[in-house]
mmCIF file of C-alpha atoms and ligand atoms in Angstrom:
data_model
loop_
_atom_site.group_PDB
_atom_site.id
_atom_site.type_symbol
_atom_site.label_atom_id
_atom_site.label_comp_id
_atom_site.label_asym_id
_atom_site.label_seq_id
_atom_site.Cartn_x
_atom_site.Cartn_y
_atom_site.Cartn_z
ATOM 1 C CA MET F 43 0.000 0.000 0.000
ATOM 2 C CA ALA F 44 1.342 3.449 -0.901
ATOM 3 C CA TYR F 45 1.404 6.327 1.582
ATOM 4 C CA ASN F 46 -2.003 7.976 1.937
ATOM 5 C CA GLU F 47 -3.270 10.821 4.057
ATOM 6 C CA ASN F 48 -5.033 8.510 6.532
ATOM 7 C CA ILE F 49 -1.789 6.971 7.726
ATOM 8 C CA LYS F 50 -1.128 7.941 11.325
ATOM 9 C CA ILE F 51 2.039 9.463 12.729
ATOM 10 C CA GLY F 52 2.447 6.425 14.989
ATOM 11 C CA ASP F 53 2.677 4.233 11.873
ATOM 12 C CA LEU F 54 5.257 6.582 10.374
ATOM 13 C CA LEU F 55 7.345 6.542 13.553
ATOM 14 C CA ASN F 56 7.300 2.732 13.586
ATOM 15 C CA HIS F 57 8.340 2.448 9.918
ATOM 16 C CA GLU F 58 12.085 2.661 9.350
ATOM 17 C CA GLU F 59 12.022 4.457 5.958
ATOM 18 C CA ALA F 60 9.132 6.752 6.912
ATOM 19 C CA PHE F 61 10.864 7.626 10.167
ATOM 20 C CA ALA F 62 13.979 8.603 8.174
ATOM 21 C CA VAL F 63 11.844 10.968 6.074
ATOM 22 C CA LEU F 64 10.400 12.618 9.190
ATOM 23 C CA GLN F 65 13.855 12.903 10.669
ATOM 24 C CA LYS F 66 15.172 14.555 7.508
ATOM 25 C CA HIS F 67 12.468 17.229 7.399
ATOM 26 C CA LEU F 68 11.691 17.664 11.112
ATOM 27 C CA PRO F 69 14.966 16.770 12.878
ATOM 28 C CA GLN F 70 14.273 18.475 16.250
ATOM 29 C CA PHE F 71 10.578 17.793 16.241
ATOM 30 C CA VAL F 72 10.825 14.018 15.807
ATOM 31 C CA SER F 73 12.736 13.569 19.065
ATOM 32 C CA GLU F 74 10.231 15.647 21.060
ATOM 33 C CA PRO F 75 7.776 13.781 23.312
ATOM 34 C CA THR F 76 4.895 15.832 21.850
ATOM 35 C CA PHE F 77 5.489 14.192 18.484
ATOM 36 C CA LYS F 78 5.010 10.729 19.992
ATOM 37 C CA MET F 79 1.910 11.965 21.773
ATOM 38 C CA ALA F 80 0.474 12.869 18.377
ATOM 39 C CA SER F 81 0.876 9.280 17.210
ATOM 40 C CA ASN F 82 -2.874 8.928 16.721
ATOM 41 C CA PHE F 83 -3.015 11.947 14.361
ATOM 42 C CA THR F 84 -2.411 12.100 10.637
ATOM 43 C CA LEU F 85 0.234 14.518 9.350
ATOM 44 C CA ASP F 86 -2.497 16.913 8.184
ATOM 45 C CA GLN F 87 -4.141 16.894 11.618
ATOM 46 C CA LEU F 88 -0.811 17.559 13.290
ATOM 47 C CA VAL F 89 0.048 20.497 11.058
ATOM 48 C CA ALA F 90 -3.415 21.997 11.661
ATOM 49 C CA LEU F 91 -2.744 22.285 15.421
ATOM 50 C CA PRO F 92 -2.199 25.939 16.379
ATOM 51 C CA GLN F 93 0.791 25.151 18.612
ATOM 52 C CA VAL F 94 2.599 23.232 15.863
ATOM 53 C CA ASN F 95 4.684 25.343 13.534
ATOM 54 C CA ILE F 96 5.383 23.248 10.422
ATOM 55 C CA PRO F 97 5.257 25.194 7.125
ATOM 56 C CA LEU F 98 2.944 23.788 4.451
ATOM 57 C CA SER F 99 5.931 23.550 2.087
ATOM 58 C CA THR F 100 7.608 21.148 4.563
ATOM 59 C CA LEU F 101 4.419 19.108 4.774
ATOM 60 C CA GLU F 102 4.350 18.797 0.987
ATOM 61 C CA ALA F 103 8.031 17.812 0.867
ATOM 62 C CA ILE F 104 7.415 15.104 3.493
ATOM 63 C CA LYS F 105 4.470 13.723 1.556
ATOM 64 C CA ASN F 106 6.526 13.659 -1.653
ATOM 65 C CA ASP F 107 9.274 11.683 0.063
ATOM 66 C CA LEU F 108 6.738 9.303 1.634
ATOM 67 C CA ALA F 109 4.954 8.641 -1.680
ATOM 68 C CA PRO F 110 7.283 5.875 -2.979
ATOM 69 C CA ILE F 111 7.381 4.039 0.355
ATOM 70 C CA GLY F 112 5.321 0.866 0.774
ATOM 71 C CA PHE F 113 3.143 0.441 3.884
ATOM 72 C CA VAL F 114 1.453 -2.718 5.104
ATOM 73 C CA ALA F 115 -2.312 -2.343 4.800
ATOM 74 C CA GLU F 116 -4.204 -2.725 8.059
ATOM 75 C CA LYS F 117 -6.488 -5.735 8.118
ATOM 76 C CA THR F 118 -8.972 -4.177 10.495
ATOM 77 C CA PRO F 119 -9.284 -0.576 11.582
ATOM 78 C CA GLN F 120 -6.829 -0.223 14.470
ATOM 79 C CA THR F 121 -8.649 1.407 17.326
ATOM 80 C CA HIS F 122 -7.657 0.689 20.902
ATOM 81 C CA ALA F 123 -8.120 -2.949 21.779
ATOM 82 C CA ALA F 124 -11.829 -3.715 21.904
ATOM 83 C CA PRO F 125 -13.091 -4.540 25.397
ATOM 84 C CA SER F 126 -13.806 -8.127 24.363
ATOM 85 C CA SER F 127 -10.205 -8.698 23.300
ATOM 86 C CA ARG F 128 -8.722 -7.357 26.527
ATOM 87 C CA LYS F 129 -7.972 -9.609 29.420
ATOM 88 C CA ASN F 130 -10.450 -9.584 32.285
ATOM 89 C CA ASP F 131 -9.581 -6.189 33.759
ATOM 90 C CA ALA F 132 -11.538 -6.758 36.967
ATOM 91 C CA SER F 133 -9.262 -9.661 37.853
ATOM 92 C CA LEU F 134 -6.412 -8.945 40.218
ATOM 93 C CA GLU F 135 -4.839 -12.335 39.618
ATOM 94 C CA GLY F 136 -1.114 -12.278 40.283
ATOM 95 C CA LYS F 137 -1.067 -8.760 41.709
ATOM 96 C CA VAL F 138 0.694 -8.092 45.003
ATOM 97 C CA ILE F 139 -1.186 -5.405 46.907
ATOM 98 C CA ILE F 140 -0.334 -3.703 50.192
ATOM 99 C CA VAL F 141 -3.328 -2.468 52.205
ATOM 100 C CA THR F 142 -2.748 -0.200 55.195
ATOM 101 C CA GLY F 143 -5.495 0.278 57.752
ATOM 102 C CA ALA F 144 -6.500 -3.272 56.849
ATOM 103 C CA GLY F 145 -7.921 -4.027 60.285
ATOM 104 C CA SER F 146 -11.161 -2.118 59.836
ATOM 105 C CA GLY F 147 -13.579 -0.233 57.585
ATOM 106 C CA ILE F 148 -12.521 0.605 54.031
ATOM 107 C CA GLY F 149 -9.188 -1.211 54.380
ATOM 108 C CA ARG F 150 -10.739 -4.465 55.575
ATOM 109 C CA ALA F 151 -13.550 -4.434 52.982
ATOM 110 C CA SER F 152 -11.020 -3.708 50.214
ATOM 111 C CA ALA F 153 -8.726 -6.492 51.403
ATOM 112 C CA VAL F 154 -11.563 -9.022 51.433
ATOM 113 C CA LEU F 155 -12.792 -8.024 47.959
ATOM 114 C CA MET F 156 -9.337 -7.844 46.363
ATOM 115 C CA SER F 157 -8.349 -11.235 47.752
ATOM 116 C CA ALA F 158 -11.594 -12.677 46.337
ATOM 117 C CA ARG F 159 -10.366 -11.279 42.995
ATOM 118 C CA ARG F 160 -7.169 -13.250 43.538
ATOM 119 C CA ALA F 161 -4.696 -10.591 44.651
ATOM 120 C CA LYS F 162 -1.949 -11.528 47.111
ATOM 121 C CA LEU F 163 -2.088 -9.143 50.022
ATOM 122 C CA VAL F 164 0.199 -7.568 52.570
ATOM 123 C CA LEU F 165 -2.155 -6.419 55.306
ATOM 124 C CA VAL F 166 -0.894 -3.616 57.537
ATOM 125 C CA ASP F 167 -2.418 -2.125 60.646
ATOM 126 C CA PHE F 168 -1.414 -0.515 63.902
ATOM 127 C CA ASN F 169 -3.914 -2.746 65.694
ATOM 128 C CA ALA F 170 -2.586 -6.316 65.660
ATOM 129 C CA VAL F 171 -5.859 -7.838 66.908
ATOM 130 C CA THR F 172 -8.083 -6.425 64.149
ATOM 131 C CA GLY F 173 -5.317 -6.870 61.577
ATOM 132 C CA GLU F 174 -5.056 -10.586 62.391
ATOM 133 C CA GLU F 175 -8.865 -10.812 62.176
ATOM 134 C CA THR F 176 -8.742 -9.504 58.608
ATOM 135 C CA LEU F 177 -6.000 -12.024 57.830
ATOM 136 C CA GLU F 178 -8.283 -14.774 59.151
ATOM 137 C CA LEU F 179 -11.178 -13.531 57.031
ATOM 138 C CA VAL F 180 -9.051 -13.481 53.886
ATOM 139 C CA ARG F 181 -7.604 -16.946 54.519
ATOM 140 C CA LYS F 182 -11.002 -18.415 55.406
ATOM 141 C CA ASN F 183 -12.196 -17.335 51.945
ATOM 142 C CA GLY F 184 -9.223 -19.084 50.324
ATOM 143 C CA GLY F 185 -7.173 -15.903 49.834
ATOM 144 C CA GLU F 186 -3.433 -15.414 50.209
ATOM 145 C CA ALA F 187 -2.088 -12.783 52.609
ATOM 146 C CA VAL F 188 0.368 -11.899 55.342
ATOM 147 C CA PHE F 189 -0.136 -9.417 58.167
ATOM 148 C CA VAL F 190 2.448 -6.905 59.397
ATOM 149 C CA GLN F 191 1.838 -4.708 62.403
ATOM 150 C CA ALA F 192 3.020 -1.164 61.703
ATOM 151 C CA ASP F 193 2.449 2.430 62.655
ATOM 152 C CA VAL F 194 2.378 4.193 59.284
ATOM 153 C CA SER F 195 3.619 7.429 60.840
ATOM 154 C CA ARG F 196 6.962 5.749 61.608
ATOM 155 C CA GLY F 197 9.377 5.475 58.697
ATOM 156 C CA GLU F 198 11.057 2.303 60.047
ATOM 157 C CA ASP F 199 7.716 0.526 60.355
ATOM 158 C CA VAL F 200 6.829 1.394 56.762
ATOM 159 C CA GLN F 201 10.236 0.214 55.499
ATOM 160 C CA ASN F 202 9.634 -2.996 57.421
ATOM 161 C CA TYR F 203 6.316 -3.845 55.737
ATOM 162 C CA ILE F 204 7.699 -2.922 52.310
ATOM 163 C CA GLN F 205 10.594 -5.300 52.977
ATOM 164 C CA LYS F 206 8.137 -7.994 54.089
ATOM 165 C CA ALA F 207 6.196 -7.592 50.817
ATOM 166 C CA ILE F 208 9.370 -8.110 48.781
ATOM 167 C CA GLU F 209 10.578 -11.027 50.915
ATOM 168 C CA THR F 210 7.193 -12.751 50.675
ATOM 169 C CA TYR F 211 6.076 -12.038 47.129
ATOM 170 C CA GLY F 212 9.104 -10.529 45.347
ATOM 171 C CA LYS F 213 7.321 -7.401 44.006
ATOM 172 C CA ILE F 214 4.738 -4.716 44.753
ATOM 173 C CA ASP F 215 2.066 -4.022 42.136
ATOM 174 C CA VAL F 216 -0.171 -1.762 44.211
ATOM 175 C CA ALA F 217 0.273 0.113 47.482
ATOM 176 C CA PHE F 218 -3.074 1.154 48.932
ATOM 177 C CA ASN F 219 -2.156 3.778 51.543
ATOM 178 C CA ASN F 220 -5.394 3.935 53.436
ATOM 179 C CA ALA F 221 -4.731 4.093 57.193
ATOM 180 C CA GLY F 222 -6.007 7.300 58.719
ATOM 181 C CA ILE F 223 -7.572 8.858 61.786
ATOM 182 C CA LEU F 224 -10.192 11.507 62.397
ATOM 183 C CA GLN F 225 -9.551 14.629 64.412
ATOM 184 C CA LYS F 226 -11.658 15.819 67.339
ATOM 185 C CA PHE F 227 -14.300 18.262 66.048
ATOM 186 C CA GLN F 228 -13.004 21.588 67.383
ATOM 187 C CA PRO F 229 -12.891 25.305 66.608
ATOM 188 C CA PHE F 230 -9.649 26.105 64.778
ATOM 189 C CA HIS F 231 -8.255 28.336 67.555
ATOM 190 C CA GLU F 232 -8.611 25.545 70.106
ATOM 191 C CA ILE F 233 -6.687 22.867 68.206
ATOM 192 C CA SER F 234 -3.622 21.973 70.232
ATOM 193 C CA GLU F 235 -0.243 21.482 68.646
ATOM 194 C CA GLU F 236 -0.374 17.912 69.919
ATOM 195 C CA GLU F 237 -3.701 17.182 68.184
ATOM 196 C CA PHE F 238 -2.534 18.864 64.963
ATOM 197 C CA SER F 239 0.656 16.780 64.931
ATOM 198 C CA ARG F 240 -1.217 13.552 65.745
ATOM 199 C CA VAL F 241 -3.479 13.980 62.712
ATOM 200 C CA ILE F 242 -0.766 15.199 60.332
ATOM 201 C CA ASP F 243 1.636 12.444 61.421
ATOM 202 C CA VAL F 244 -0.762 9.623 60.564
ATOM 203 C CA ASN F 245 -2.790 11.094 57.696
ATOM 204 C CA LEU F 246 -0.076 12.994 55.848
ATOM 205 C CA LYS F 247 3.345 11.814 56.985
ATOM 206 C CA GLY F 248 2.014 8.230 56.959
ATOM 207 C CA ILE F 249 1.003 8.617 53.314
ATOM 208 C CA PHE F 250 4.346 10.260 52.523
ATOM 209 C CA PHE F 251 6.257 7.292 53.976
ATOM 210 C CA GLY F 252 3.934 4.790 52.280
ATOM 211 C CA MET F 253 4.572 6.479 48.933
ATOM 212 C CA LYS F 254 8.292 7.105 49.370
ATOM 213 C CA TYR F 255 9.244 3.555 50.264
ATOM 214 C CA ALA F 256 6.868 1.940 47.757
ATOM 215 C CA LEU F 257 8.255 4.241 45.048
ATOM 216 C CA GLN F 258 11.805 3.124 45.816
ATOM 217 C CA VAL F 259 10.749 -0.427 44.926
ATOM 218 C CA MET F 260 8.474 0.549 42.033
ATOM 219 C CA GLU F 261 11.133 2.731 40.408
ATOM 220 C CA LYS F 262 13.465 -0.276 40.247
ATOM 221 C CA GLN F 263 10.660 -2.513 38.999
ATOM 222 C CA GLY F 264 9.640 0.030 36.328
ATOM 223 C CA TYR F 265 5.956 -0.350 37.236
ATOM 224 C CA GLY F 266 3.525 0.084 40.094
ATOM 225 C CA HIS F 267 0.423 1.899 41.249
ATOM 226 C CA ILE F 268 -0.149 3.835 44.452
ATOM 227 C CA ILE F 269 -3.680 4.496 45.645
ATOM 228 C CA ASN F 270 -4.023 6.919 48.541
ATOM 229 C CA THR F 271 -7.132 7.351 50.638
ATOM 230 C CA ALA F 272 -7.821 11.058 50.845
ATOM 231 C CA SER F 273 -11.366 12.320 51.566
ATOM 232 C CA THR F 274 -13.847 14.903 50.336
ATOM 233 C CA THR F 275 -11.936 17.142 52.758
ATOM 234 C CA ALA F 276 -9.113 16.977 50.192
ATOM 235 C CA ILE F 277 -11.350 19.092 47.958
ATOM 236 C CA ARG F 278 -13.469 21.208 50.295
ATOM 237 C CA ALA F 279 -13.174 22.015 53.973
ATOM 238 C CA GLU F 280 -15.296 20.385 56.640
ATOM 239 C CA HIS F 281 -16.507 22.553 59.516
ATOM 240 C CA SER F 282 -14.475 22.184 62.752
ATOM 241 C CA LEU F 283 -12.040 19.735 61.140
ATOM 242 C CA ALA F 284 -9.165 22.036 60.125
ATOM 243 C CA ALA F 285 -6.323 19.627 60.898
ATOM 244 C CA TYR F 286 -8.075 16.730 59.155
ATOM 245 C CA THR F 287 -8.933 18.959 56.176
ATOM 246 C CA ALA F 288 -5.306 20.122 55.946
ATOM 247 C CA SER F 289 -4.007 16.554 56.144
ATOM 248 C CA LYS F 290 -6.294 15.365 53.336
ATOM 249 C CA HIS F 291 -5.569 18.400 51.120
ATOM 250 C CA GLY F 292 -1.944 17.388 51.659
ATOM 251 C CA VAL F 293 -2.677 13.844 50.485
ATOM 252 C CA ALA F 294 -4.134 15.247 47.239
ATOM 253 C CA GLY F 295 -0.989 17.376 46.857
ATOM 254 C CA LEU F 296 1.377 14.445 47.365
ATOM 255 C CA THR F 297 -0.684 12.380 44.923
ATOM 256 C CA LYS F 298 -0.568 14.949 42.136
ATOM 257 C CA ALA F 299 3.094 15.869 42.701
ATOM 258 C CA ALA F 300 4.232 12.246 42.556
ATOM 259 C CA ALA F 301 1.952 11.471 39.603
ATOM 260 C CA ILE F 302 3.771 14.103 37.539
ATOM 261 C CA GLU F 303 7.209 12.802 38.516
ATOM 262 C CA TYR F 304 6.573 9.120 37.818
ATOM 263 C CA VAL F 305 4.127 9.221 34.910
ATOM 264 C CA ARG F 306 6.848 8.309 32.368
ATOM 265 C CA LYS F 307 8.303 5.639 34.620
ATOM 266 C CA GLY F 308 5.403 3.226 34.431
ATOM 267 C CA ILE F 309 4.098 4.242 37.858
ATOM 268 C CA ARG F 310 0.640 5.686 38.465
ATOM 269 C CA ILE F 311 -0.531 7.492 41.601
ATOM 270 C CA ASN F 312 -4.172 8.221 42.380
ATOM 271 C CA ALA F 313 -6.303 9.167 45.369
ATOM 272 C CA ILE F 314 -9.822 8.250 46.363
ATOM 273 C CA CYS F 315 -12.109 10.637 48.228
ATOM 274 C CA PRO F 316 -14.861 8.947 50.216
ATOM 275 C CA GLY F 317 -17.612 11.087 51.721
ATOM 276 C CA GLY F 318 -19.248 9.561 54.786
ATOM 277 C CA VAL F 319 -18.624 5.839 55.220
ATOM 278 C CA ALA F 320 -20.114 3.701 57.995
ATOM 279 C CA THR F 321 -16.922 2.581 59.740
ATOM 280 C CA THR F 322 -15.388 2.657 63.216
ATOM 281 C CA LEU F 323 -14.048 6.101 62.357
ATOM 282 C CA THR F 324 -17.488 7.671 61.850
ATOM 283 C CA ALA F 325 -19.206 5.541 64.518
ATOM 284 C CA ALA F 326 -17.030 7.242 67.145
ATOM 285 C CA VAL F 327 -18.206 10.745 66.188
ATOM 286 C CA PRO F 328 -21.418 11.031 68.270
ATOM 287 C CA GLN F 329 -19.704 9.904 71.465
ATOM 288 C CA SER F 330 -16.735 12.162 70.898
ATOM 289 C CA LEU F 331 -19.085 15.140 70.373
ATOM 290 C CA GLN F 332 -21.028 14.237 73.481
ATOM 291 C CA GLU F 333 -17.854 14.018 75.569
ATOM 292 C CA SER F 334 -16.510 17.338 74.344
ATOM 293 C CA GLY F 335 -19.878 19.120 74.542
ATOM 294 C CA TYR F 336 -19.034 20.819 71.242
ATOM 295 C CA VAL F 337 -21.387 20.808 68.267
ATOM 296 C CA PRO F 338 -20.116 22.059 64.879
ATOM 297 C CA GLU F 339 -22.329 24.537 63.024
ATOM 298 C CA GLU F 340 -22.449 22.237 59.987
ATOM 299 C CA PHE F 341 -22.204 18.538 59.320
ATOM 300 C CA PRO F 342 -21.420 16.866 55.998
ATOM 301 C CA ASN F 343 -24.528 16.416 53.872
ATOM 302 C CA MET F 344 -24.632 13.096 52.033
ATOM 303 C CA ARG F 345 -27.247 14.112 49.485
ATOM 304 C CA ILE F 346 -27.799 10.471 48.606
ATOM 305 C CA GLY F 347 -29.430 10.194 52.038
ATOM 306 C CA ARG F 348 -27.144 7.664 53.727
ATOM 307 C CA TYR F 349 -23.574 6.789 54.585
ATOM 308 C CA ALA F 350 -21.721 4.447 52.244
ATOM 309 C CA GLU F 351 -20.990 0.891 53.295
ATOM 310 C CA PRO F 352 -17.237 0.190 53.264
ATOM 311 C CA GLU F 353 -17.894 -2.485 50.615
ATOM 312 C CA GLU F 354 -19.049 0.253 48.217
ATOM 313 C CA LEU F 355 -15.686 1.957 48.545
ATOM 314 C CA ALA F 356 -13.959 -1.415 48.213
ATOM 315 C CA GLU F 357 -15.464 -1.755 44.725
ATOM 316 C CA LEU F 358 -13.798 1.522 43.731
ATOM 317 C CA VAL F 359 -10.479 0.470 45.256
ATOM 318 C CA ALA F 360 -10.567 -2.919 43.495
ATOM 319 C CA PHE F 361 -11.311 -1.226 40.182
ATOM 320 C CA MET F 362 -8.477 1.246 40.720
ATOM 321 C CA ALA F 363 -6.100 -1.602 41.589
ATOM 322 C CA SER F 364 -7.016 -3.423 38.374
ATOM 323 C CA ASP F 365 -5.675 -2.783 34.883
ATOM 324 C CA GLY F 366 -9.069 -1.259 34.088
ATOM 325 C CA SER F 367 -7.785 2.032 35.539
ATOM 326 C CA SER F 368 -4.725 2.002 33.233
ATOM 327 C CA TYR F 369 -5.201 5.538 31.876
ATOM 328 C CA MET F 370 -5.691 7.177 35.269
ATOM 329 C CA THR F 371 -2.931 8.951 37.115
ATOM 330 C CA GLY F 372 -2.982 11.975 39.415
ATOM 331 C CA SER F 373 -6.757 11.564 39.676
ATOM 332 C CA ILE F 374 -8.550 12.653 42.812
ATOM 333 C CA ILE F 375 -11.594 10.419 42.611
ATOM 334 C CA VAL F 376 -14.714 11.353 44.520
ATOM 335 C CA ALA F 377 -17.172 8.716 45.779
ATOM 336 C CA ASP F 378 -19.255 10.717 48.202
ATOM 337 C CA GLY F 379 -23.008 10.290 47.705
ATOM 338 C CA GLY F 380 -23.206 13.856 46.412
ATOM 339 C CA LEU F 381 -21.528 15.501 49.422
ATOM 340 C CA THR F 382 -19.309 17.815 47.372
ATOM 341 C CA LEU F 383 -22.024 18.902 44.933
HETATM 342 N N1 NAD J 1076 -15.218 6.698 57.171
HETATM 343 C C1 NAD J 1076 -15.350 7.824 56.495
HETATM 344 O O1 NAD J 1076 -16.414 8.457 56.488
HETATM 345 C C2 NAD J 1076 -14.184 8.350 55.700
HETATM 346 C C3 NAD J 1076 -14.419 9.419 54.824
HETATM 347 C C4 NAD J 1076 -13.378 9.928 54.101
HETATM 348 C C5 NAD J 1076 -12.109 9.385 54.225
HETATM 349 N N2 NAD J 1076 -11.913 8.352 55.081
HETATM 350 C C6 NAD J 1076 -10.553 7.824 55.199
HETATM 351 O O2 NAD J 1076 -10.574 6.441 54.929
HETATM 352 C C7 NAD J 1076 -9.472 5.816 55.570
HETATM 353 C C8 NAD J 1076 -9.943 4.579 56.281
HETATM 354 O O3 NAD J 1076 -10.865 4.985 57.267
HETATM 355 P P1 NAD J 1076 -12.050 4.072 57.798
HETATM 356 O O4 NAD J 1076 -13.261 4.887 57.756
HETATM 357 O O5 NAD J 1076 -12.013 2.761 57.177
HETATM 358 O O6 NAD J 1076 -11.617 4.024 59.344
HETATM 359 P P2 NAD J 1076 -11.431 2.836 60.370
HETATM 360 O O7 NAD J 1076 -11.152 3.514 61.671
HETATM 361 O O8 NAD J 1076 -12.555 1.879 60.288
HETATM 362 O O9 NAD J 1076 -10.105 2.105 59.842
HETATM 363 C C9 NAD J 1076 -8.849 2.732 59.893
HETATM 364 C C10 NAD J 1076 -7.793 1.694 60.189
HETATM 365 O O10 NAD J 1076 -6.520 2.352 60.176
HETATM 366 C C11 NAD J 1076 -5.773 1.880 61.281
HETATM 367 N N3 NAD J 1076 -4.793 2.888 61.689
HETATM 368 C C12 NAD J 1076 -5.030 4.065 62.284
HETATM 369 N N4 NAD J 1076 -3.873 4.701 62.529
HETATM 370 C C13 NAD J 1076 -2.893 3.898 62.075
HETATM 371 C C14 NAD J 1076 -1.485 3.996 62.049
HETATM 372 N N5 NAD J 1076 -0.833 5.053 62.574
HETATM 373 N N6 NAD J 1076 -0.785 2.995 61.499
HETATM 374 C C15 NAD J 1076 -1.414 1.908 60.998
HETATM 375 N N7 NAD J 1076 -2.734 1.759 60.998
HETATM 376 C C16 NAD J 1076 -3.480 2.737 61.539
HETATM 377 C C17 NAD J 1076 -6.780 1.617 62.363
HETATM 378 O O11 NAD J 1076 -6.282 0.723 63.352
HETATM 379 C C18 NAD J 1076 -7.948 1.050 61.582
HETATM 380 O O12 NAD J 1076 -7.862 -0.340 61.478
HETATM 381 C C19 NAD J 1076 -8.856 6.887 56.465
HETATM 382 O O13 NAD J 1076 -7.723 7.442 55.815
HETATM 383 C C20 NAD J 1076 -9.944 7.936 56.580
HETATM 384 O O14 NAD J 1076 -9.436 9.219 56.834
HETATM 385 C C21 NAD J 1076 -12.921 7.812 55.823
#
């Protein structure tokens, strides 16, 4: 087949003679990443882009040089692989996944679901009793997992569970940094330094350590995916929860900053933002308010009319951990029953 105007830039870049023609006429441009990003465009579409400065005379000269070159005709129109021809993207078979905060709530529900989808898990929690319970649950259902007790706010503990993952399974596909704590509802000016540090240490520094030490492994591997649990308070403030809001805004910041740095290294980083989920964390709120005698002026409004079950968040986590999320990085994904609307 001779060159025609429907042939895509990607096909030209992958064709030795055609690539030589592009290199001759557009020497600097061909080595630029933007050129590869345009691989789905035709030459005419590329030249029509306002930010691309290729004179029409150059375009004509390229086409003239391409004219005698033979191309292999495509048998079927090459779109992205059709869903039916892709492997089962919901399956987590063969993936090694770390789950922090695995002893309760979103972490436990995610661990149970992801092990049912055949992931091998490294379960991490501060609380050894509830962590071991999750391990039991996973094993009872025929899943494969180990449990490591760790305080995510301590760098040595995080290094220890990362090491355990490598010793046990030899790789890390996904690190789900989920452990977190809620702050006491309080007016801003009454938050003690101690309370501020407690929340930041677990919710922000804990995520930082979980990312840093997973990234050290993933960078060597050349692949990996980090999923951080943020919150709707990563996007908008919640009344009387300044330290928690700051910690979760920080999680969104770490997620986006790392996503930019590692996007070309085969590593994706995303964050999920639950609204209100029925877990131990939210169950403790009424008693804590009663004890403090303080009532915030506003409470989160789940417009859907109910809290989420942790299993509903687990579905999102399992999807994110699968190859089905392959085009997502730096995403701050809201699952909040309409809270942020
Ligand atoms: N429940 C909600 O409404 C809600 C909403 C938005 C975001 N989140 C976030 O979801 C995540 C999970 O919360 P959850 O609702 O499942 O709470 P949860 O209290 O049921 O579970 C949290 C787990 O993290 C563990 N943990 C706490 N501090 C730890 C530490 N320093 N090191 C290791 N493990 C530690 C706890 O022992 C517990 O097992 C948290 O990051 C939380 O901020 C929860």
